[in-house]
Amino acid sequence: MNILVVDQSGQLGGGELSLLDLLEAWGRQARVVLFAHGPFEDVLRERGVHVEVCDAGAVGGLRRHLGLVAALRALPRLVHMVATMRRAAVEAGAVYANSQKAFVIAALAGGAPLVWHLRDILTSEHFGKINRTVAVWLANRRAQCVIVNSRATGDAFVAAGGHPDKVRLVYNGIDPGPFDTLPAAHAATLRAEFGIDAANPLVGLFGRLTPWKGQHILLDALALLPGVHALLVGDALFGESDYAQALRRRAAGPDLAGRVHFLGFRTDVPALMKSVDIVCHTSTDPEPFGRVIIEGMLAQRPVIASAEGGPREILRDGETGLLVPPSDPRRLADAIATLAADPQYRARLAAAAHADARQRFSRASMIAGVQQAIAEACDPASTPPAP
Ligand code: UDP
């Protein structure tokens, strides 16, 4: 099978990290088309993946909240991207689109059976009406199937008009290897490097700096918890530098000074997760999945997450983690305080979560689920007629 993978981003977001696992499984069967340069492209090249960057930067004109005028202005570049995609797709056995804009371009191009891996919740908070309508219309007509990373993602697709019979649920899976092989002493060394005393509770928030990931909610919670420190791991990947600066200003305030450690984008997430006592997830909008939650579970750290979207499908509140209402610093602070005060409870949650993550969110089952969807798409009986 010759799979043409298409992704709009050159950044290393959760969708791209998950794609790396699929590409490793597909080996030489897959080649990748991106619509932007960036660190993701570099990683692909380092791993020997055949990658091509087309019309770099052109998808930037196709904003998530696209108005009619902007849509018309973007049209000539869109036509060019579609033509490029079409040339690439004719040689492929299947096209696998890993992001929304990439899917739209691949669907317009046609040329091979098409699978959309939908990793976003299609709601008005994140996508303009034109974008949602066009993507769902094309999915119903051009995609053989739509892989969704959670029931929440699938429900939003259907609520936006997507055909339920297109939907295939495949949860993200994460390799436990990097979490299992870390020497215990490494975590203590990292903590000492950041100058955090072993007596101070340390929480970690992992994810790009963007308002809906809710780093500000954690800072407000910390203000209620003297002595608790936090690692903020991640960077502003898609131009949210104003938010990143606002976070730094807030963290320099007298009630937080010296307790919030900004680490930027890191490639040693497993080690950093093991260096904290608690992993927090604070998204203010429903998270489509939340790889960082699984990673916290694999690192054997108790996870506190916002009770919406993917996290509600991952964690069982009080058994494998704690769920708190989103955008509620007081409730988050209470959950952190409860866990900080009770090492046995932390250990119990972490042990149950670890077993659950290994069983329900394995990399092997993710790869098998995606491969099955692609095989099904290539079955001529399932091919939809051309639009
Ligand atoms: N991540 C990383 N380095 C960082 C911050 C995050 O490698 O500095 C990784 C993190 O370990 C996770 C992914 O980025 O695997 C984020 O995925 P998630 O599903 O949580 O969020 P998304 O970025 O897809 O919204």
Short mmCIF file of C-alpha atoms and ligand atoms in Angstrom, two decimals:
data_model
loop_
_atom_site.label_atom_id
_atom_site.label_comp_id
_atom_site.label_asym_id
_atom_site.label_seq_id
_atom_site.Cartn_x
_atom_site.Cartn_y
_atom_site.Cartn_z
CA MET A 1 0.00 0.00 0.00
CA ASN A 2 1.29 3.41 -1.00
CA ILE A 3 -0.08 5.99 1.46
CA LEU A 4 0.11 9.72 0.78
CA VAL A 5 0.00 11.53 4.13
CA VAL A 6 -0.96 15.17 4.12
CA ASP A 7 -0.72 17.63 7.03
CA GLN A 8 -0.96 21.41 7.00
CA SER A 9 1.43 22.01 9.89
CA GLY A 10 5.20 22.18 10.22
CA GLN A 11 4.91 22.39 14.01
CA LEU A 12 5.13 19.52 16.49
CA GLY A 13 1.59 19.51 17.87
CA GLY A 14 -0.16 16.47 19.32
CA GLY A 15 -1.52 15.43 15.91
CA GLU A 16 1.93 15.48 14.37
CA LEU A 17 3.50 13.54 17.27
CA SER A 18 0.82 10.91 16.91
CA LEU A 19 1.44 10.80 13.15
CA LEU A 20 5.13 10.06 13.81
CA ASP A 21 4.10 6.76 15.40
CA LEU A 22 1.97 5.86 12.38
CA LEU A 23 4.77 6.75 9.98
CA GLU A 24 7.18 4.56 11.89
CA ALA A 25 4.78 1.65 11.39
CA TRP A 26 4.26 2.43 7.69
CA GLY A 27 7.94 2.86 6.85
CA ARG A 28 8.62 3.26 3.14
CA GLN A 29 4.94 2.73 2.31
CA ALA A 30 4.22 6.35 3.21
CA ARG A 31 5.32 9.71 1.93
CA VAL A 32 4.30 13.06 3.41
CA VAL A 33 3.16 16.35 1.94
CA LEU A 34 3.18 19.36 4.31
CA PHE A 35 1.96 22.88 3.67
CA ALA A 36 4.44 24.57 6.03
CA HIS A 37 8.11 24.32 6.93
CA GLY A 38 9.08 23.80 10.58
CA PRO A 39 10.42 21.41 13.19
CA PHE A 40 8.00 18.65 12.17
CA GLU A 41 9.53 18.63 8.71
CA ASP A 42 13.02 18.42 10.27
CA VAL A 43 12.06 15.44 12.44
CA LEU A 44 10.56 13.65 9.43
CA ARG A 45 13.75 14.16 7.41
CA GLU A 46 15.92 12.98 10.34
CA ARG A 47 13.84 9.79 10.43
CA GLY A 48 14.29 9.22 6.71
CA VAL A 49 10.63 9.85 5.82
CA HIS A 50 10.05 11.05 2.27
CA VAL A 51 8.67 14.57 2.82
CA GLU A 52 7.79 17.38 0.48
CA VAL A 53 6.65 20.88 1.47
CA CYS A 54 4.19 22.44 -0.98
CA ASP A 55 3.07 26.05 -1.17
CA ALA A 56 4.70 26.78 2.21
CA GLY A 57 2.70 29.31 4.18
CA ALA A 58 -0.25 29.36 1.77
CA VAL A 59 -2.61 27.61 4.19
CA GLY A 60 -1.95 30.47 6.63
CA GLY A 61 -4.36 32.47 4.41
CA LEU A 62 -7.06 29.85 5.10
CA ARG A 63 -7.78 30.92 8.66
CA ARG A 64 -9.90 28.81 10.99
CA HIS A 65 -12.43 31.64 11.16
CA LEU A 66 -12.55 32.37 7.47
CA GLY A 67 -14.80 35.18 6.20
CA LEU A 68 -16.13 35.39 2.66
CA VAL A 69 -13.68 38.11 1.54
CA ALA A 70 -10.68 36.23 2.97
CA ALA A 71 -11.96 33.03 1.34
CA LEU A 72 -12.12 34.74 -2.07
CA ARG A 73 -8.66 36.25 -1.56
CA ALA A 74 -7.23 32.82 -0.71
CA LEU A 75 -8.80 31.22 -3.79
CA PRO A 76 -5.88 31.44 -6.28
CA ARG A 77 -3.43 29.86 -3.82
CA LEU A 78 -6.00 27.25 -2.91
CA VAL A 79 -6.39 26.29 -6.57
CA HIS A 80 -2.62 25.93 -6.84
CA MET A 81 -2.42 23.74 -3.71
CA VAL A 82 -5.24 21.55 -4.96
CA ALA A 83 -3.45 21.06 -8.29
CA THR A 84 -0.20 20.12 -6.49
CA MET A 85 -2.10 17.72 -4.28
CA ARG A 86 -3.87 16.16 -7.25
CA ARG A 87 -0.53 15.39 -8.95
CA ALA A 88 0.74 13.74 -5.75
CA ALA A 89 -2.48 11.81 -5.11
CA VAL A 90 -2.80 10.07 -8.48
CA GLU A 91 0.12 7.77 -7.67
CA ALA A 92 -1.16 6.94 -4.17
CA GLY A 93 -3.15 3.90 -3.09
CA ALA A 94 -4.79 6.02 -0.39
CA VAL A 95 -4.62 9.57 0.95
CA TYR A 96 -4.57 10.04 4.71
CA ALA A 97 -5.29 13.66 5.81
CA ASN A 98 -4.07 14.44 9.32
CA SER A 99 -5.51 17.93 9.74
CA GLN A 100 -8.60 19.90 8.73
CA LYS A 101 -7.16 22.20 6.05
CA ALA A 102 -5.08 19.37 4.62
CA PHE A 103 -8.26 17.32 4.37
CA VAL A 104 -10.11 20.06 2.50
CA ILE A 105 -7.30 20.38 -0.02
CA ALA A 106 -7.03 16.60 -0.44
CA ALA A 107 -10.80 16.27 -0.84
CA LEU A 108 -10.92 18.94 -3.53
CA ALA A 109 -7.99 17.28 -5.30
CA GLY A 110 -9.44 13.76 -5.34
CA GLY A 111 -7.41 11.06 -7.10
CA ALA A 112 -7.36 8.29 -4.47
CA PRO A 113 -9.48 6.89 -1.62
CA LEU A 114 -9.42 9.44 1.19
CA VAL A 115 -9.38 9.05 4.98
CA TRP A 116 -9.64 12.08 7.25
CA HIS A 117 -8.13 11.75 10.72
CA LEU A 118 -10.16 14.37 12.54
CA ARG A 119 -8.32 15.43 15.67
CA ASP A 120 -10.30 18.62 16.42
CA ILE A 121 -13.69 19.33 17.89
CA LEU A 122 -15.56 21.14 15.12
CA THR A 123 -17.27 23.86 17.14
CA SER A 124 -17.76 27.58 16.60
CA GLU A 125 -15.08 28.39 19.23
CA HIS A 126 -12.36 26.89 17.04
CA PHE A 127 -13.69 26.95 13.46
CA GLY A 128 -15.63 29.55 11.51
CA LYS A 129 -18.93 28.56 9.92
CA ILE A 130 -17.50 28.47 6.38
CA ASN A 131 -14.63 26.18 7.44
CA ARG A 132 -16.92 23.79 9.29
CA THR A 133 -19.54 23.70 6.57
CA VAL A 134 -17.03 23.11 3.77
CA ALA A 135 -15.10 20.44 5.69
CA VAL A 136 -18.21 18.50 6.71
CA TRP A 137 -19.78 18.78 3.25
CA LEU A 138 -16.61 17.41 1.70
CA ALA A 139 -16.30 14.69 4.34
CA ASN A 140 -19.79 13.45 3.56
CA ARG A 141 -19.07 13.31 -0.16
CA ARG A 142 -15.37 12.63 -0.55
CA ALA A 143 -14.05 10.82 2.54
CA GLN A 144 -14.43 7.07 2.69
CA CYS A 145 -14.28 7.42 6.46
CA VAL A 146 -13.47 9.92 9.19
CA ILE A 147 -11.29 8.65 12.02
CA VAL A 148 -12.03 10.56 15.24
CA ASN A 149 -9.76 10.65 18.28
CA SER A 150 -12.61 10.59 20.82
CA ARG A 151 -16.38 10.22 21.02
CA ALA A 152 -16.50 13.96 21.76
CA THR A 153 -14.78 14.70 18.43
CA GLY A 154 -17.14 12.31 16.61
CA ASP A 155 -20.25 13.79 18.26
CA ALA A 156 -19.22 17.32 17.24
CA PHE A 157 -18.64 16.13 13.65
CA VAL A 158 -22.13 14.60 13.55
CA ALA A 159 -23.67 17.68 15.23
CA ALA A 160 -22.08 19.78 12.45
CA GLY A 161 -23.88 17.64 9.85
CA GLY A 162 -21.36 14.80 9.36
CA HIS A 163 -22.73 11.35 8.47
CA PRO A 164 -22.53 9.10 11.54
CA ASP A 165 -21.74 6.06 9.36
CA LYS A 166 -18.45 7.68 8.25
CA VAL A 167 -17.13 7.86 11.83
CA ARG A 168 -14.48 5.41 13.12
CA LEU A 169 -13.32 5.91 16.72
CA VAL A 170 -9.59 5.35 17.22
CA TYR A 171 -8.13 6.64 20.47
CA ASN A 172 -4.58 7.95 20.46
CA GLY A 173 -2.07 5.45 21.76
CA ILE A 174 1.25 6.23 23.37
CA ASP A 175 4.36 4.09 23.64
CA PRO A 176 5.08 3.46 27.34
CA GLY A 177 8.75 2.68 26.57
CA PRO A 178 10.24 6.16 27.22
CA PHE A 179 8.35 6.35 30.54
CA ASP A 180 9.37 2.89 31.73
CA THR A 181 13.08 3.14 31.06
CA LEU A 182 13.87 6.36 32.96
CA PRO A 183 16.10 5.97 36.01
CA ALA A 184 14.30 7.27 39.14
CA ALA A 185 17.21 9.53 40.08
CA HIS A 186 16.83 11.51 36.86
CA ALA A 187 13.61 13.18 38.04
CA ALA A 188 15.23 14.38 41.25
CA THR A 189 18.17 15.77 39.28
CA LEU A 190 15.85 17.74 37.00
CA ARG A 191 13.98 19.17 39.97
CA ALA A 192 17.23 20.27 41.57
CA GLU A 193 18.25 21.90 38.27
CA PHE A 194 15.15 24.09 38.44
CA GLY A 195 16.03 24.99 42.05
CA ILE A 196 12.85 23.46 43.49
CA ASP A 197 13.16 22.12 47.00
CA ALA A 198 12.04 18.50 47.45
CA ALA A 199 9.62 19.71 50.16
CA ASN A 200 7.67 21.96 47.76
CA PRO A 201 4.82 20.26 45.88
CA LEU A 202 5.43 20.56 42.13
CA VAL A 203 2.73 20.42 39.46
CA GLY A 204 3.30 20.30 35.70
CA LEU A 205 1.21 21.61 32.83
CA PHE A 206 2.27 20.32 29.43
CA GLY A 207 1.00 21.84 26.20
CA ARG A 208 1.34 24.76 23.86
CA LEU A 209 0.77 28.18 25.35
CA THR A 210 -2.61 29.26 24.05
CA PRO A 211 -5.61 30.70 25.92
CA TRP A 212 -7.85 27.65 25.52
CA LYS A 213 -5.22 25.34 27.06
CA GLY A 214 -5.89 27.43 30.20
CA GLN A 215 -2.41 28.02 31.63
CA HIS A 216 -3.87 31.16 33.25
CA ILE A 217 -6.31 28.98 35.20
CA LEU A 218 -3.40 27.09 36.75
CA LEU A 219 -1.66 30.37 37.67
CA ASP A 220 -4.84 31.59 39.38
CA ALA A 221 -5.06 28.27 41.25
CA LEU A 222 -1.41 28.52 42.33
CA ALA A 223 -2.08 31.95 43.78
CA LEU A 224 -4.37 30.13 46.24
CA LEU A 225 -1.69 27.54 47.09
CA PRO A 226 1.37 29.11 48.74
CA GLY A 227 4.48 26.92 48.41
CA VAL A 228 3.29 24.99 45.38
CA HIS A 229 5.51 25.35 42.29
CA ALA A 230 4.60 24.73 38.64
CA LEU A 231 6.42 23.79 35.47
CA LEU A 232 4.84 25.20 32.31
CA VAL A 233 6.16 23.05 29.49
CA GLY A 234 5.39 24.15 25.94
CA ASP A 235 5.59 27.19 23.73
CA ALA A 236 3.29 29.42 21.71
CA LEU A 237 3.30 27.38 18.47
CA PHE A 238 0.80 29.29 16.37
CA GLY A 239 1.56 32.95 17.05
CA GLU A 240 -0.04 33.26 20.49
CA SER A 241 2.96 35.23 21.82
CA ASP A 242 0.72 37.90 23.46
CA TYR A 243 -0.78 35.21 25.65
CA ALA A 244 2.67 33.83 26.51
CA GLN A 245 3.81 37.32 27.55
CA ALA A 246 0.69 37.87 29.62
CA LEU A 247 1.38 34.58 31.44
CA ARG A 248 4.94 35.65 32.21
CA ARG A 249 3.73 39.01 33.55
CA ARG A 250 1.15 37.27 35.73
CA ALA A 251 3.78 34.79 37.01
CA ALA A 252 6.07 37.67 38.01
CA GLY A 253 3.38 39.08 40.35
CA PRO A 254 4.19 39.08 44.08
CA ASP A 255 1.81 36.18 44.81
CA LEU A 256 3.52 33.86 42.30
CA ALA A 257 7.07 35.15 41.87
CA GLY A 258 9.68 32.36 41.76
CA ARG A 259 7.08 29.57 41.72
CA VAL A 260 6.28 29.31 38.00
CA HIS A 261 8.99 27.87 35.78
CA PHE A 262 8.59 28.40 32.02
CA LEU A 263 10.52 25.70 30.17
CA GLY A 264 9.46 26.38 26.55
CA PHE A 265 9.05 23.49 24.09
CA ARG A 266 10.86 20.37 25.35
CA THR A 267 11.62 17.00 23.86
CA ASP A 268 12.07 15.28 27.25
CA VAL A 269 8.42 15.25 28.34
CA PRO A 270 8.58 11.75 29.95
CA ALA A 271 11.44 12.81 32.25
CA LEU A 272 9.77 16.11 33.09
CA MET A 273 6.50 14.37 33.90
CA LYS A 274 8.32 12.06 36.27
CA SER A 275 9.89 15.08 37.99
CA VAL A 276 6.50 16.53 39.05
CA ASP A 277 4.12 15.32 41.76
CA ILE A 278 0.92 16.04 39.84
CA VAL A 279 0.12 16.57 36.14
CA CYS A 280 -2.54 19.22 35.48
CA HIS A 281 -4.62 19.65 32.36
CA THR A 282 -6.59 22.90 32.33
CA SER A 283 -8.22 23.34 28.91
CA THR A 284 -11.09 25.81 29.06
CA ASP A 285 -12.78 24.37 25.94
CA PRO A 286 -13.46 20.67 25.41
CA GLU A 287 -10.17 18.95 24.58
CA PRO A 288 -10.54 16.65 21.53
CA PHE A 289 -8.33 14.00 23.15
CA GLY A 290 -5.42 15.09 25.37
CA ARG A 291 -2.26 13.04 24.80
CA VAL A 292 -0.68 14.72 27.81
CA ILE A 293 -3.21 12.99 30.07
CA ILE A 294 -2.16 9.54 28.84
CA GLU A 295 1.48 10.56 29.19
CA GLY A 296 0.88 11.60 32.82
CA MET A 297 -0.76 8.22 33.45
CA LEU A 298 2.19 6.38 31.87
CA ALA A 299 4.58 8.47 33.97
CA GLN A 300 2.69 7.18 37.02
CA ARG A 301 1.70 10.64 38.13
CA PRO A 302 -1.85 11.52 39.24
CA VAL A 303 -3.60 13.66 36.65
CA ILE A 304 -6.15 16.41 37.28
CA ALA A 305 -8.04 17.31 34.10
CA SER A 306 -10.89 19.52 32.89
CA ALA A 307 -14.13 17.54 32.89
CA GLU A 308 -15.08 17.97 29.23
CA GLY A 309 -14.40 16.27 25.91
CA GLY A 310 -11.67 13.60 25.60
CA PRO A 311 -10.51 13.73 29.25
CA ARG A 312 -13.95 12.46 30.37
CA GLU A 313 -13.47 9.41 28.17
CA ILE A 314 -9.93 8.85 29.46
CA LEU A 315 -10.17 9.37 33.23
CA ARG A 316 -12.57 7.84 35.74
CA ASP A 317 -12.97 10.54 38.36
CA GLY A 318 -11.59 9.46 41.74
CA GLU A 319 -10.31 6.14 40.34
CA THR A 320 -7.75 6.88 37.65
CA GLY A 321 -7.48 10.67 38.06
CA LEU A 322 -9.47 13.70 39.12
CA LEU A 323 -11.84 15.67 36.90
CA VAL A 324 -12.59 19.29 37.76
CA PRO A 325 -14.89 21.84 36.12
CA PRO A 326 -13.03 23.81 33.44
CA SER A 327 -12.15 27.48 34.07
CA ASP A 328 -12.52 27.09 37.84
CA PRO A 329 -9.25 27.93 39.65
CA ARG A 330 -10.78 27.35 43.09
CA ARG A 331 -11.82 23.76 42.28
CA LEU A 332 -8.46 23.11 40.63
CA ALA A 333 -6.65 24.46 43.70
CA ASP A 334 -8.77 22.23 45.96
CA ALA A 335 -7.89 19.16 43.86
CA ILE A 336 -4.17 20.01 43.91
CA ALA A 337 -4.29 20.60 47.68
CA THR A 338 -6.06 17.27 48.26
CA LEU A 339 -3.46 15.34 46.29
CA ALA A 340 -0.50 17.31 47.65
CA ALA A 341 -1.56 16.42 51.18
CA ASP A 342 -2.09 12.72 50.56
CA PRO A 343 0.81 10.75 49.02
CA GLN A 344 -1.06 7.46 49.37
CA TYR A 345 -4.05 8.75 47.41
CA ARG A 346 -1.65 10.04 44.75
CA ALA A 347 0.04 6.66 44.52
CA ARG A 348 -3.30 4.81 44.33
CA LEU A 349 -4.62 7.00 41.51
CA ALA A 350 -1.32 6.83 39.65
CA ALA A 351 -1.11 3.03 39.84
CA ALA A 352 -4.69 2.53 38.60
CA ALA A 353 -4.14 5.10 35.83
CA HIS A 354 -0.92 3.47 34.72
CA ALA A 355 -2.55 0.07 34.26
CA ASP A 356 -5.55 1.61 32.51
CA ALA A 357 -3.44 3.67 30.06
CA ARG A 358 -1.36 0.65 29.06
CA GLN A 359 -4.47 -1.36 28.40
CA ARG A 360 -6.77 1.16 26.71
CA PHE A 361 -4.40 3.54 24.95
CA SER A 362 -1.70 1.40 23.42
CA ARG A 363 0.20 2.51 20.36
CA ALA A 364 -0.40 -0.90 18.76
CA SER A 365 -4.18 -0.58 18.93
CA MET A 366 -4.04 2.96 17.53
CA ILE A 367 -1.95 1.79 14.57
CA ALA A 368 -4.23 -1.19 13.98
CA GLY A 369 -7.34 1.04 14.11
CA VAL A 370 -5.96 3.53 11.59
CA GLN A 371 -4.74 0.76 9.28
CA GLN A 372 -8.11 -0.92 9.37
CA ALA A 373 -9.83 2.36 8.41
CA ILE A 374 -7.43 2.81 5.50
CA ALA A 375 -7.89 -0.79 4.33
CA GLU A 376 -11.65 -0.30 4.46
CA ALA A 377 -11.32 2.94 2.47
CA CYS A 378 -9.42 1.09 -0.24
CA ASP A 379 -12.12 -1.52 -0.59
CA PRO A 380 -13.82 -0.49 -3.88
CA ALA A 381 -17.24 -1.33 -2.44
CA SER A 382 -16.86 1.54 0.04
CA THR A 383 -15.74 4.18 -2.50
CA PRO A 384 -18.22 7.07 -2.72
CA PRO A 385 -19.09 8.45 -6.16
CA ALA A 386 -17.19 11.52 -7.39
CA PRO A 387 -18.95 14.79 -6.42
N1 UDP B 1 4.67 18.31 23.99
C1 UDP B 1 6.02 18.23 23.74
N2 UDP B 1 6.81 19.24 24.22
C2 UDP B 1 6.31 20.30 24.90
C3 UDP B 1 4.92 20.36 25.14
C4 UDP B 1 4.11 19.34 24.68
O1 UDP B 1 6.52 17.29 23.14
O2 UDP B 1 7.08 21.16 25.29
C5 UDP B 1 3.81 17.20 23.50
C6 UDP B 1 3.10 16.44 24.60
O3 UDP B 1 3.98 15.54 25.22
C7 UDP B 1 1.96 15.79 23.81
C8 UDP B 1 1.68 16.79 22.70
O4 UDP B 1 2.78 17.70 22.68
O5 UDP B 1 2.38 14.55 23.26
C9 UDP B 1 0.41 17.57 22.90
O6 UDP B 1 -0.68 16.76 22.57
P1 UDP B 1 -2.12 17.01 23.17
O7 UDP B 1 -3.04 15.99 22.59
O8 UDP B 1 -2.09 17.05 24.65
O9 UDP B 1 -2.51 18.48 22.68
P2 UDP B 1 -2.54 19.14 21.20
O10 UDP B 1 -1.21 19.81 20.97
O11 UDP B 1 -2.80 18.06 20.22
O12 UDP B 1 -3.66 20.14 21.30
#
